[in-house]
Every structure is written in C-alpha cells, then in structure tokens.
Coordinates of C-alpha atoms in Angstrom, one line a residue:
M1128 CA 0.1 -0.2 -0.1
E1129 CA 1.4 3.7 -0.6
I1130 CA 0.3 6.4 1.4
R1131 CA 1.1 9.6 -0.5
V1132 CA 1.8 12.7 1.9
D1133 CA 2.0 16.5 0.7
A1134 CA 4.3 18.0 3.1
A1135 CA 7.6 15.4 3.4
P1136 CA 8.7 14.4 6.8
D1137 CA 12.4 13.6 7.3
E1138 CA 13.1 10.0 7.0
E1139 CA 13.1 8.9 10.4
T1140 CA 9.6 9.9 11.1
A1141 CA 8.3 8.5 7.7
R1142 CA 10.0 5.3 8.5
V1143 CA 8.2 5.2 11.9
I1144 CA 5.0 6.0 10.3
A1145 CA 5.5 3.2 8.0
T1146 CA 6.0 0.9 10.3
A1147 CA 3.1 2.0 12.9
L1148 CA 0.8 1.4 9.7
A1149 CA 2.1 -1.5 8.7
Q1150 CA 1.7 -3.3 11.7
H1151 CA -2.3 -2.0 12.2
L1152 CA -3.0 -2.8 8.4
G1153 CA -1.2 -5.7 8.3
R1154 CA 0.1 -4.9 5.0
P1155 CA 3.3 -3.5 3.6
V1156 CA 3.3 0.4 3.7
E1157 CA 5.4 3.0 1.8
I1158 CA 5.3 6.4 2.3
V1159 CA 5.5 8.7 -1.0
G1160 CA 6.2 12.3 -1.4
T1161 CA 4.4 14.3 -4.2
D1162 CA 6.7 13.5 -6.6
G1163 CA 6.0 10.0 -6.4
G1164 CA 9.2 8.7 -5.1
T1165 CA 9.6 6.6 -2.0
L1166 CA 10.2 8.6 1.5
A1167 CA 10.0 5.5 3.5
A1168 CA 8.8 1.9 4.0
D1169 CA 8.2 -0.5 6.5
E1170 CA 11.4 -2.2 7.1
R1171 CA 10.3 -5.7 7.9
E1172 CA 9.4 -7.8 4.6
W1173 CA 5.8 -8.7 4.0
D1174 CA 5.9 -11.4 1.1
E1175 CA 2.1 -12.7 1.4
S1176 CA 3.3 -15.7 -0.3
A1177 CA 5.6 -16.4 3.6
A1178 CA 2.5 -16.4 4.8
V1179 CA 2.5 -20.1 6.3
V1180 CA -0.7 -21.5 8.2
T1181 CA 0.2 -24.7 10.8
E1182 CA -1.5 -27.9 11.3
R1183 CA -1.9 -27.2 15.0
E1184 CA -3.1 -23.7 14.0
D1185 CA -5.7 -24.9 11.9
R1186 CA -6.5 -27.4 14.6
L1187 CA -6.9 -24.7 17.3
R1188 CA -8.9 -22.1 15.1
E1189 CA -11.4 -25.6 14.6
D1190 CA -11.7 -25.9 18.4
V1191 CA -12.5 -22.1 18.7
R1192 CA -15.3 -22.6 16.1
T1193 CA -16.6 -25.4 18.0
I1194 CA -16.6 -23.5 21.1
L1195 CA -18.4 -20.6 19.5
S1196 CA -21.4 -22.4 18.3
G1197 CA -22.8 -23.1 21.8
G1198 CA -24.1 -26.0 23.7
P1199 CA -25.1 -29.3 22.5
D1200 CA -28.3 -29.4 19.9
R1201 CA -31.0 -29.9 22.2
G1202 CA -29.7 -26.7 24.1
H1203 CA -30.2 -25.3 20.8
E1204 CA -33.2 -27.0 20.5
K1205 CA -34.4 -25.5 24.2
I1206 CA -34.3 -22.0 23.3
E1207 CA -36.0 -22.2 19.9
E1208 CA -38.7 -24.0 21.8
L1209 CA -38.6 -20.8 24.4
G1210 CA -38.4 -18.6 21.9
K1211 CA -35.1 -17.0 22.7
L1212 CA -32.3 -16.2 20.7
F1213 CA -28.8 -17.7 20.6
V1214 CA -26.7 -15.6 23.0
R1215 CA -24.4 -14.9 20.0
D1216 CA -27.3 -13.6 17.8
R1217 CA -28.2 -11.4 21.2
L1218 CA -25.1 -9.7 21.2
D1219 CA -25.0 -9.2 17.9
R1220 CA -28.3 -7.2 17.9
I1221 CA -27.1 -4.9 20.6
F1222 CA -22.8 -4.3 19.6
D1223 CA -21.8 -2.8 16.2
D1224 CA -18.8 -4.8 16.7
I1225 CA -17.2 -7.3 19.0
A1226 CA -13.9 -6.7 19.6
Y1227 CA -12.4 -9.7 21.3
E1228 CA -13.2 -11.9 24.2
D1229 CA -11.6 -13.5 27.1
G1230 CA -12.0 -16.8 28.7
T1231 CA -13.1 -18.8 25.2
F1232 CA -11.2 -22.0 26.4
A1233 CA -12.7 -22.1 30.0
R1234 CA -13.5 -25.7 30.7
F1235 CA -12.1 -27.3 27.3
T1236 CA -11.8 -30.4 28.9
D1237 CA -15.4 -30.7 29.2
E1238 CA -17.1 -30.5 25.8
D1239 CA -20.8 -30.0 27.8
L1240 CA -19.5 -27.2 29.1
P1241 CA -18.5 -24.8 26.4
A1242 CA -16.9 -21.9 27.5
D1243 CA -18.1 -22.6 30.7
G1244 CA -21.6 -20.8 29.7
L1245 CA -20.4 -17.5 29.9
L1246 CA -19.2 -15.1 27.0
T1247 CA -17.4 -12.2 28.5
G1248 CA -15.6 -9.7 26.2
V1249 CA -15.5 -5.9 25.3
G1250 CA -17.9 -4.8 21.7
H1251 CA -18.1 -1.1 20.2
I1252 CA -22.0 0.8 20.3
D1253 CA -22.0 4.0 18.7
G1254 CA -17.9 4.1 18.7
R1255 CA -18.1 3.5 22.4
Q1256 CA -16.2 0.6 24.2
V1257 CA -18.9 -2.0 26.9
F1258 CA -17.7 -4.6 28.5
F1259 CA -20.3 -7.4 28.5
A1260 CA -20.9 -10.5 30.2
A1261 CA -23.6 -12.8 28.8
N1262 CA -25.1 -16.3 29.7
D1263 CA -25.3 -18.9 27.2
Y1264 CA -28.7 -20.6 27.9
T1265 CA -27.6 -23.6 25.8
V1266 CA -25.4 -25.0 28.0
K1267 CA -26.6 -26.3 31.0
A1268 CA -29.3 -23.4 31.4
G1269 CA -26.6 -20.4 31.3
S1270 CA -26.1 -22.2 34.9
L1271 CA -22.6 -20.6 36.4
G1272 CA -19.9 -22.9 37.4
Q1273 CA -16.4 -22.0 39.0
M1274 CA -15.1 -21.0 35.3
G1275 CA -17.8 -18.6 34.9
V1276 CA -18.1 -16.7 37.7
E1277 CA -13.9 -16.5 37.3
K1278 CA -14.6 -15.0 34.0
E1279 CA -17.2 -12.4 35.3
I1280 CA -15.1 -11.8 38.4
R1281 CA -12.0 -10.5 36.3
L1282 CA -14.7 -8.8 33.4
A1283 CA -16.2 -6.6 36.2
E1284 CA -12.5 -5.8 37.5
R1285 CA -11.4 -4.8 34.1
A1286 CA -14.2 -2.5 33.1
V1287 CA -13.5 -0.2 36.1
E1288 CA -9.8 0.0 35.1
A1289 CA -10.9 1.0 31.6
G1290 CA -13.3 3.2 32.9
A1291 CA -15.8 1.6 30.6
P1292 CA -19.7 0.5 31.5
I1293 CA -20.7 -3.1 31.5
L1294 CA -23.8 -5.1 30.0
R1295 CA -24.8 -8.2 31.7
L1296 CA -27.2 -10.0 29.2
I1297 CA -28.5 -12.8 31.8
D1298 CA -30.1 -15.6 31.0
S1299 CA -29.5 -18.1 34.1
T1300 CA -31.3 -20.5 36.3
G1301 CA -28.3 -19.7 38.9
A1302 CA -25.6 -21.3 40.2
R1303 CA -24.9 -24.8 39.1
L1304 CA -25.6 -27.7 41.6
N1305 CA -25.5 -30.6 39.9
A1306 CA -23.7 -33.5 41.6
E1307 CA -20.8 -33.5 39.4
E1308 CA -19.8 -29.5 40.2
R1309 CA -20.7 -30.3 44.2
G1310 CA -18.1 -32.9 44.1
K1311 CA -15.5 -30.0 42.9
G1312 CA -16.6 -28.1 46.1
D1313 CA -18.3 -25.8 44.0
T1314 CA -20.7 -24.3 46.3
H1315 CA -19.9 -19.9 45.0
M1316 CA -19.4 -19.5 48.7
D1317 CA -15.8 -18.9 49.1
R1318 CA -14.1 -15.8 49.1
Y1319 CA -12.9 -15.2 45.3
R1320 CA -16.1 -16.8 43.8
G1321 CA -20.0 -16.4 43.6
G1322 CA -19.8 -13.7 46.7
R1323 CA -17.3 -11.5 45.1
M1324 CA -19.4 -11.0 42.1
F1325 CA -22.1 -9.3 44.2
Y1326 CA -19.3 -7.7 46.1
N1327 CA -17.7 -6.2 43.0
Q1328 CA -21.3 -4.7 41.8
C1329 CA -21.7 -3.4 45.2
I1330 CA -18.3 -1.4 45.1
H1331 CA -18.5 -0.7 41.6
S1332 CA -21.8 1.2 41.8
G1333 CA -21.6 4.3 40.6
Q1334 CA -18.2 4.3 39.0
V1335 CA -18.9 3.2 36.2
P1336 CA -22.4 2.4 34.5
Q1337 CA -24.2 -1.2 34.8
I1338 CA -26.7 -2.3 32.9
G1339 CA -28.7 -5.4 33.1
V1340 CA -31.1 -7.3 30.3
L1341 CA -33.0 -10.5 31.9
Y1342 CA -34.1 -13.0 29.5
G1343 CA -35.1 -15.5 31.7
P1344 CA -36.1 -16.6 35.1
D1345 CA -33.3 -15.9 37.7
I1346 CA -33.9 -17.5 40.9
A1347 CA -31.8 -17.3 44.5
G1348 CA -28.4 -15.7 45.2
S1349 CA -28.2 -15.2 41.3
A1350 CA -31.2 -12.8 41.0
Y1351 CA -29.3 -10.4 42.9
T1352 CA -27.1 -9.8 39.7
P1353 CA -29.7 -8.0 37.6
V1354 CA -31.0 -5.9 40.9
F1355 CA -27.5 -4.6 42.1
C1356 CA -27.6 -3.1 38.3
D1357 CA -28.0 0.5 38.2
F1358 CA -30.7 -0.1 35.4
L1359 CA -32.7 -3.2 34.9
I1360 CA -34.8 -4.2 31.5
M1361 CA -37.0 -7.5 31.4
V1362 CA -38.2 -9.0 28.2
E1363 CA -41.8 -10.0 28.4
G1364 CA -42.9 -13.4 28.2
I1365 CA -39.4 -14.8 28.9
S1366 CA -38.1 -13.6 31.9
G1367 CA -38.7 -13.5 35.7
M1368 CA -36.7 -13.4 38.9
A1369 CA -37.7 -14.1 42.7
I1370 CA -35.5 -15.1 46.0
A1371 CA -36.8 -18.9 45.5
S1372 CA -38.8 -20.7 42.7
P1373 CA -42.2 -21.5 43.0
R1374 CA -41.5 -25.3 43.7
I1375 CA -39.1 -24.4 46.6
V1376 CA -41.9 -21.7 48.1
G1377 CA -44.4 -24.0 47.7
A1378 CA -42.3 -26.8 49.9
M1379 CA -41.6 -23.9 52.3
I1380 CA -44.3 -21.9 53.0
G1381 CA -47.0 -24.0 51.1
E1382 CA -47.8 -21.2 48.6
D1383 CA -49.3 -22.4 45.3
V1384 CA -48.1 -19.7 42.6
D1385 CA -46.3 -19.6 39.2
M1386 CA -43.1 -17.9 38.3
Q1387 CA -45.2 -14.9 36.4
A1388 CA -47.4 -14.4 39.3
L1389 CA -44.0 -14.9 41.7
G1390 CA -41.7 -12.3 39.6
G1391 CA -42.6 -11.8 35.9
P1392 CA -42.1 -8.7 34.5
D1393 CA -45.3 -7.3 35.1
V1394 CA -44.7 -7.8 39.1
H1395 CA -41.2 -5.9 38.9
A1396 CA -42.6 -3.4 37.1
T1397 CA -45.6 -2.5 39.2
Q1398 CA -45.2 -3.5 42.6
S1399 CA -41.5 -4.3 43.5
G1400 CA -40.2 -1.5 41.3
S1401 CA -37.4 -3.4 40.4
A1402 CA -37.4 -3.2 36.6
D1403 CA -37.0 0.2 34.9
L1404 CA -38.3 -1.3 32.1
V1405 CA -40.5 -4.1 30.2
V1406 CA -40.1 -4.6 26.5
P1407 CA -41.9 -6.6 24.5
D1408 CA -39.2 -8.6 23.1
E1409 CA -35.3 -9.4 22.3
D1410 CA -35.2 -6.4 19.2
A1411 CA -36.5 -3.8 21.9
A1412 CA -34.4 -4.7 24.5
A1413 CA -31.4 -4.3 22.1
A1414 CA -32.9 -1.2 21.3
A1415 CA -33.2 0.0 25.1
V1416 CA -29.9 -0.5 25.8
R1417 CA -28.7 1.6 22.6
D1418 CA -30.8 4.3 23.5
L1419 CA -30.4 4.1 27.6
L1420 CA -26.3 3.8 27.0
S1421 CA -26.8 7.4 25.3
Y1422 CA -27.4 9.2 28.1
L1423 CA -25.0 7.7 30.3
P1424 CA -21.2 8.3 30.7
Q1425 CA -18.6 6.2 30.1
H1426 CA -17.4 6.1 34.0
Y1427 CA -18.7 8.6 37.2
D1428 CA -16.6 11.8 36.3
A1429 CA -16.5 11.3 32.6
D1430 CA -17.9 13.9 30.1
L1431 CA -22.0 13.1 29.2
P1432 CA -22.1 11.9 25.5
T1433 CA -23.9 14.9 23.4
R1434 CA -26.3 14.5 20.0
E1435 CA -27.2 17.0 17.5
P1436 CA -29.6 19.7 19.6
A1437 CA -33.6 19.2 18.5
A1438 CA -36.3 21.6 18.9
P1439 CA -39.0 20.1 21.4
R1440 CA -41.9 17.8 20.1
A1441 CA -44.8 20.4 21.3
N1442 CA -44.6 24.2 20.8
P1443 CA -43.1 25.9 24.3
N1444 CA -45.2 28.7 23.6
G1445 CA -47.9 26.6 24.5
L1446 CA -46.7 25.5 28.1
D1447 CA -49.0 28.2 29.8
A1448 CA -51.9 26.3 28.5
V1449 CA -51.3 23.0 29.5
I1450 CA -51.5 23.9 33.1
P1451 CA -55.1 24.4 34.3
E1452 CA -56.1 27.4 36.4
A1453 CA -57.6 25.4 39.4
P1454 CA -55.0 23.8 41.4
N1455 CA -56.4 20.3 41.6
A1456 CA -57.7 20.1 38.6
A1457 CA -55.4 16.9 36.6
Y1458 CA -53.4 17.0 33.7
D1459 CA -50.4 15.1 32.0
V1460 CA -47.2 16.3 32.8
H1461 CA -45.9 14.3 29.9
D1462 CA -47.8 17.2 28.1
V1463 CA -45.4 19.6 30.2
I1464 CA -42.2 17.5 29.5
E1465 CA -42.5 17.4 25.3
R1466 CA -42.3 21.3 25.3
L1467 CA -39.5 21.2 27.3
V1468 CA -36.7 18.3 26.3
D1469 CA -35.6 18.0 22.5
R1470 CA -38.0 15.9 20.2
D1471 CA -37.8 11.9 20.7
S1472 CA -35.3 12.6 23.3
W1473 CA -37.9 11.2 26.4
F1474 CA -36.5 8.0 28.1
E1475 CA -39.1 7.5 31.0
L1476 CA -38.0 4.8 33.9
K1477 CA -40.3 2.8 35.7
P1478 CA -43.2 3.9 34.2
R1479 CA -45.4 1.5 35.8
F1480 CA -44.5 2.1 39.2
A1481 CA -45.6 4.8 41.6
P1482 CA -46.9 6.5 38.5
E1483 CA -47.9 9.9 40.8
I1484 CA -44.2 10.5 40.3
V1485 CA -42.3 10.6 36.5
T1486 CA -39.1 10.3 35.8
G1487 CA -36.4 9.8 33.0
F1488 CA -34.0 11.0 30.6
A1489 CA -34.4 13.8 28.2
R1490 CA -31.6 16.1 26.1
M1491 CA -32.1 19.4 26.4
N1492 CA -30.5 21.3 23.7
G1493 CA -28.5 18.1 23.1
R1494 CA -27.3 17.5 26.2
P1495 CA -28.9 15.1 29.0
V1496 CA -30.8 15.9 31.8
G1497 CA -32.7 13.6 34.4
V1498 CA -36.2 14.7 35.1
V1499 CA -38.1 14.1 38.1
A1500 CA -41.9 15.6 37.8
N1501 CA -44.9 15.3 39.6
Q1502 CA -47.6 14.3 37.7
P1503 CA -51.1 15.4 38.8
D1504 CA -52.9 13.1 36.6
Q1505 CA -52.4 10.2 39.3
K1506 CA -53.3 11.0 42.7
S1507 CA -53.0 14.6 42.3
G1508 CA -49.1 14.1 42.5
A1509 CA -49.0 13.6 46.1
I1510 CA -45.9 11.9 47.1
F1511 CA -46.3 8.1 48.2
P1512 CA -43.6 5.5 50.0
D1513 CA -43.1 3.9 46.6
S1514 CA -42.7 7.4 44.4
A1515 CA -40.6 8.8 47.4
E1516 CA -37.9 5.9 46.7
K1517 CA -38.8 5.5 43.0
A1518 CA -37.5 9.5 42.9
A1519 CA -34.6 9.0 45.3
E1520 CA -33.3 6.3 43.6
F1521 CA -33.2 8.1 40.4
V1522 CA -31.8 11.3 41.9
W1523 CA -29.1 9.3 43.5
I1524 CA -28.2 7.9 40.0
C1525 CA -28.0 10.9 38.3
D1526 CA -25.6 12.2 41.0
A1527 CA -23.4 9.6 40.3
Y1528 CA -23.0 9.8 36.7
G1529 CA -22.6 13.7 36.5
I1530 CA -26.5 14.0 34.9
P1531 CA -28.0 17.3 35.7
L1532 CA -31.6 17.4 37.4
V1533 CA -34.5 19.3 36.7
Y1534 CA -37.5 19.1 39.2
L1535 CA -41.2 20.0 37.8
C1536 CA -43.3 20.5 40.9
D1537 CA -46.9 20.3 41.2
T1538 CA -47.4 18.4 44.8
P1539 CA -49.8 18.6 47.4
G1540 CA -47.2 17.3 49.5
F1541 CA -46.6 13.7 51.0
M1542 CA -49.3 11.6 51.3
V1543 CA -51.4 11.3 54.9
G1544 CA -53.0 8.4 56.3
S1545 CA -52.3 5.0 58.7
K1546 CA -52.2 3.3 55.3
V1547 CA -48.5 5.2 53.8
E1548 CA -47.9 5.7 57.6
R1549 CA -47.5 1.8 58.5
E1550 CA -46.0 1.8 54.6
G1551 CA -43.2 4.1 55.6
I1552 CA -44.1 7.4 54.5
L1553 CA -41.5 9.0 57.0
Q1554 CA -38.7 6.6 56.2
R1555 CA -39.2 6.2 52.8
G1556 CA -39.8 10.2 52.3
R1557 CA -36.6 10.7 54.0
K1558 CA -34.8 9.0 50.9
F1559 CA -36.2 11.4 48.9
I1560 CA -35.2 14.3 50.8
Y1561 CA -31.8 12.9 51.3
A1562 CA -31.1 12.2 47.6
T1563 CA -32.4 15.6 46.8
S1564 CA -30.3 17.3 49.6
N1565 CA -27.0 15.6 48.6
A1566 CA -26.8 15.9 44.7
Q1567 CA -24.3 18.0 43.5
V1568 CA -25.0 18.0 39.9
P1569 CA -26.6 21.3 38.6
K1570 CA -30.1 21.0 39.8
F1571 CA -33.0 23.2 39.0
C1572 CA -36.9 23.3 40.6
V1573 CA -39.6 24.6 38.4
I1574 CA -42.7 25.1 40.4
T1575 CA -45.5 25.0 37.9
R1576 CA -48.5 24.6 40.0
K1577 CA -48.5 23.9 43.6
A1578 CA -45.9 23.5 46.4
Y1579 CA -47.3 22.3 49.3
G1580 CA -45.4 21.2 52.3
A1581 CA -42.5 19.0 52.8
G1582 CA -43.3 18.0 49.3
I1583 CA -41.0 21.2 47.9
Y1584 CA -38.2 19.6 50.0
A1585 CA -38.4 16.5 48.0
M1586 CA -38.9 18.6 45.1
C1587 CA -35.5 20.5 45.0
G1588 CA -36.8 24.3 46.8
P1589 CA -34.8 27.0 47.5
A1590 CA -33.4 25.6 50.8
F1591 CA -32.3 22.1 49.1
G1592 CA -29.6 23.6 46.4
A1593 CA -30.9 24.6 43.7
D1594 CA -28.7 26.3 41.1
A1595 CA -32.1 28.1 40.5
T1596 CA -36.0 28.2 41.7
L1597 CA -37.6 29.0 39.5
A1598 CA -41.7 30.0 38.8
L1599 CA -44.5 30.2 36.4
P1600 CA -47.3 32.3 36.9
S1601 CA -49.6 29.6 38.2
A1602 CA -47.2 28.9 41.1
E1603 CA -48.7 28.4 44.8
I1604 CA -45.9 27.8 47.5
S1605 CA -47.1 27.4 50.7
V1606 CA -46.7 25.2 53.9
M1607 CA -50.2 23.3 52.9
G1608 CA -53.1 23.3 50.6
P1609 CA -55.8 25.7 51.1
D1610 CA -58.3 23.2 52.4
A1611 CA -55.8 21.9 54.7
A1612 CA -54.8 25.2 56.1
V1613 CA -58.5 25.9 56.7
H1614 CA -59.3 22.9 59.2
A1615 CA -55.6 23.0 60.4
L1616 CA -56.5 26.6 61.6
F1617 CA -60.4 26.6 62.2
G1618 CA -61.0 22.9 62.8
G1619 CA -62.4 23.9 65.9
D1620 CA -64.7 27.0 65.0
L1621 CA -65.7 24.7 61.9
E1622 CA -67.5 21.9 64.2
D1623 CA -69.9 24.6 66.3
M1624 CA -71.0 26.1 62.7
E1625 CA -74.0 25.5 60.9
P1626 CA -73.7 24.2 57.7
D1627 CA -74.3 27.5 55.3
E1628 CA -72.4 29.3 57.8
R1629 CA -69.2 26.7 58.1
E1630 CA -69.4 26.8 53.7
A1631 CA -69.3 30.6 53.9
F1632 CA -66.7 30.8 56.0
I1633 CA -64.3 28.4 54.5
A1634 CA -64.4 30.6 51.5
E1635 CA -64.0 33.9 53.0
V1636 CA -60.6 32.4 54.0
K1637 CA -60.0 30.6 51.0
A1638 CA -59.6 33.7 49.5
E1639 CA -57.5 35.1 52.1
F1640 CA -55.5 32.3 51.7
D1641 CA -55.0 32.7 47.7
D1642 CA -53.8 36.3 48.6
F1643 CA -51.2 35.3 51.0
I1644 CA -49.6 32.5 48.2
D1645 CA -49.8 35.0 45.6
V1646 CA -46.5 34.1 43.5
R1647 CA -45.6 37.8 42.6
A1648 CA -45.6 38.9 46.2
Q1649 CA -43.3 35.7 47.1
A1650 CA -40.9 36.5 44.0
A1651 CA -40.8 40.3 45.5
T1652 CA -39.6 38.7 48.7
M1653 CA -37.3 36.2 47.0
Q1654 CA -38.8 33.3 47.6
V1655 CA -38.0 32.2 44.3
D1656 CA -35.3 33.2 42.3
E1657 CA -37.1 34.2 38.8
L1658 CA -40.8 34.2 38.0
L1659 CA -41.0 34.1 34.9
P1660 CA -43.4 33.5 31.6
A1661 CA -44.1 29.3 31.0
G1662 CA -43.5 30.3 27.2
D1663 CA -39.8 30.8 28.2
L1664 CA -39.2 28.3 30.3
R1665 CA -37.4 25.5 28.2
E1666 CA -35.0 28.8 26.8
Q1667 CA -34.6 29.7 30.4
L1668 CA -33.7 26.3 31.1
V1669 CA -31.1 25.4 28.3
R1670 CA -29.3 28.6 29.4
R1671 CA -29.0 27.6 33.1
L1672 CA -27.8 24.0 32.2
H1673 CA -25.1 25.8 30.1
T1674 CA -24.2 28.2 32.8
F1675 CA -23.7 25.4 35.6
A1676 CA -22.0 22.6 33.2
D1677 CA -18.9 23.0 35.1
K1678 CA -20.5 22.9 38.6
R1679 CA -17.6 22.2 41.2
R1680 CA -19.0 19.3 43.5
T1681 CA -17.9 19.7 47.5
E1682 CA -16.2 17.5 49.1
R1683 CA -17.8 16.8 53.0
D1684 CA -15.9 15.7 56.1
R1685 CA -17.4 12.2 56.9
H1686 CA -17.5 8.7 55.4
H1687 CA -20.8 8.5 54.1
G1688 CA -24.0 9.6 55.0
T1689 CA -26.8 7.2 57.3
V1690 CA -29.4 7.1 55.1
L1691 CA -29.3 4.3 52.9
F1692 CA -30.4 3.3 49.8

C-alpha cells in the first residue's frame, strides 16, 4: 500500500509512520512524496507468499469454531422452544461489533460446557467501548460454574480499570448445582467465587454504569445480579426473578404460585419497582440498551454524550395553556415535558411503578438531563412511599454519573393517613429529601403549580441546593393547601357552625389564603429566584444548564451519610 503525503517528513519520522501503519493494517506500507518518490517503507518484509498456517493453528481455530457454536443440539432446541435467541445473535443485535472475548477455552476439557456457559468480552456501541457478560442458555441452561464466575469477576474489575460501562445479558438458572459440581466443591461461597461477583457490583456502583437485561427466570442468589445493576430491562414473556422458585416457595411456605405471578415482569414493573423497563421482545431490548447508553457517560467523571440539538415535539409557547387554573384539576405532566425537552429524546424509567411521580432521561439542546416530575394525573401528584423511593433512587443515579436534574414541582405534598404511615412514608420519604439534598449535579426546581408542605423539600425547593428555583405564573407555594390550612387553623370553630355558615366561612378564608400565596408577592421577597412566563421556560433552562455545566462538587468531612438507599 502507498501512502502519499503533501508535506514530506524527515526520513526517520516517515519510517516510524510506515512501520506503525504496516503493523495496524497487516500489509506492507510505503510513504510516497508529492513527486512519487519513496520516502520510507516498512522495514519488515511482507511477502504474502510467506504467510504460513500450520496444522496446529488450524486445529486451534477449529476448536474455537466448535466453542463458538455453543452447547449441544438439545440446548439449541430448548431456546428455540422458549422463543429465545442464541446468545451470539443477541450480542449481534446490541453491538456494532465485538472487539474480543476472554475465557473462550474455559472448561475446554468438558465438551458439554463450552466457555463454561458465559461469554465475556468487549464490544462497541456507537463508537463506545462496552464490557459485557452474557449467559449462554444452550450450556446447562446458562447456569454458573466456577470458571464462568471467574470470568465475570475479571470482566467487572477490568471494566472499572478501563473506565467503561458493563452490560450484563442475564439468562441463567443460577448456580450450577449438579452432583459433579458439588463434588468439586463448587459452592460459590468462598472468598473469590460467587459472592465476589455481588461484592464487585456493590463497590463498582457509581463508578461505571451497569446495565442488566433479563432474558429468563433468574432464581435465588443469582437474582441479585440484575437488581444490583443501575438499570434493569426485562423481556416480556420469558423473564422473571425471585429469591426462590415456585417449587421451593411451595415446599417452604405452602404457597401455590407460578413464576409470572411470583416474579414476572408485571410484578417487578408495577409492584416491586425492580424493573426500569419491560420490553416486548429481544429486538426492543437491544434498542433500549443502545438508547439508555446514549444518556450515560463512560464512567462517573467522564463527559456526558451529546447529540445534535433538536426543537421540542410541542411548541414551548403553548406550555401555560397546559396547566389548569384550578389547583386540583388533573393534567398529564408528559404534556409539559414534551414542550421542554428535545424531540424524541424522552426516555422514561419505571413508567408503571408509582406513576404519581415521573422519572426519566431526556436531552435539552443536545445534552442529557434527568427529569423528576410530579404527575397531577395520578393521585393529584401526591408523594407516596413508593414514589418517594423511586425518585430518590433516580436522583442518586443522576448524581453518581454527573447528569443534571430538572424538577417539575406540582404536588400537594406527602400523602397522609394510617396506610402510608404503616408503609413507611416518613422512613422512605426521607430518602427522597436526602438524595435531593446531597446531589451535587446542576439542579433546577421549576414550580409549575402546587408546592405544598414538605413536597417542595423533596422537589429541590430553595433551601435544598437548587441552582435556581423558577416559578411559573400558575405557581402556589405554601406550608399546606387551602383546605388543610382552613381545618388546621379553624377546625374547632368549624365544628360549632351551621352548614351554610361553615361553607361561607371556608370560602372567605380560602380567598384570604389565595392572597397569601400570590406568587408575585413571593417573588418580591425572593422566595424564588425568578418568576417567568411559561413560554420562556425551555430557553431559560437551556441557558442555565449551560451556565452550570462545569459546576464544582463539594467534599464533605465524613465517611458517608447514614440514610441508606
């Protein structure tokens, strides 16, 4: 190959360039000047006829081809019966290419255990390096053996060293517990085996993004692999996870339950909150992984990925008309979000869990942001125990990976009553307030309408480190709502009034309350940083996000806080 250069380098430089290119391309290289003369050539001889493939190399390549084909025919028949892809087809759908794998020959002496049922390596997605561990269900139903665990441990530790995300494609029945494995002492309980996998997931949390995709039922201790990931995607119809199988549940506590009812996608999407997304099939899972990664950095202190800026799907100048005049009237906060974020950039997480609060990623002017929004269309946007925990976890993840936060506040506050007290509204609500208080990424609170009680604390009100508290003309800021205020102040008096008198008195007090919470008067005393027309909100947020793009973090003198997530 000839490489022509316009500006001639010196002979030594040209020789170094030729040698480096030859090594990279695997062929001879000549550096040629503008006059057609050779400036330098690779010093090695690349005689194509001298390429020799030996018999032992051929044997090794044949061994590799056998290993890459996966488990026995019965294993392939099983995944076809279950409607699953072969693990290598799965990788092809997610990655642009696979750079390399490690541990191909793990358990090579056992022909039933190619690669010990776990593939580990590095691939590329949109030009980014991503480490992966993927169970091969054709090999003993993806069960984990000694060498598979060893591969996963090395993979995770190397990913953190390289500063790259980890993708876990989980399709495993858990630890391999057949008699042969037990005979070799493979309990996964010693210092450097199975437990080390979970230990690594814990200490690596917040260092590099960890994404899990669950393709099958995952039972017992191995089910902690998906739940320790930062994000979990479950595939409808084929995935599930539980601390014990239906059979064990029946034997231990006498409960008759199938896998879907015990720990299927619907359970974890709507009740436990463990699943961030449930997708209909494997193609959708691959697309979700690629989309999710587009909002995340390579590691905790790397730059965020950006895209070309795009206008919102809906006109930002129509925002004020979306928010009703009446403080208790319902509306869908998604109609607000689509007027603020770049077109087609909204990526909602846990959409079916605790829907009274909305969490998700988006881009504003091409840059990723995390959005936490009360949903007036669900339970008036009140904060319940589940929604508090959902939001707290999302805020904490955004802070871990340097993703700015935009809070859209329209809430009557934390829910009251004996039911939520038993469910830990205070205990779990404090996590939300704690996460908001400690997050040090750029944070912006937008009071779109109601901001009552401690709800504004959790939603990053003025006292909670917001880089700006912005209010729209529809905003109402108060210790409590008007109905609660009337009964708190005059409850005893109301009991002694006749119905007509009571109704008139309540209307009069509410009118006075409206004067008390006038947002212009509150802006006059700097209770908010800026009161602005709703149509200006997107542009204001874009400019403020740009201003605080290089916001510094503050080190605090402590080991860590005492509120555990």
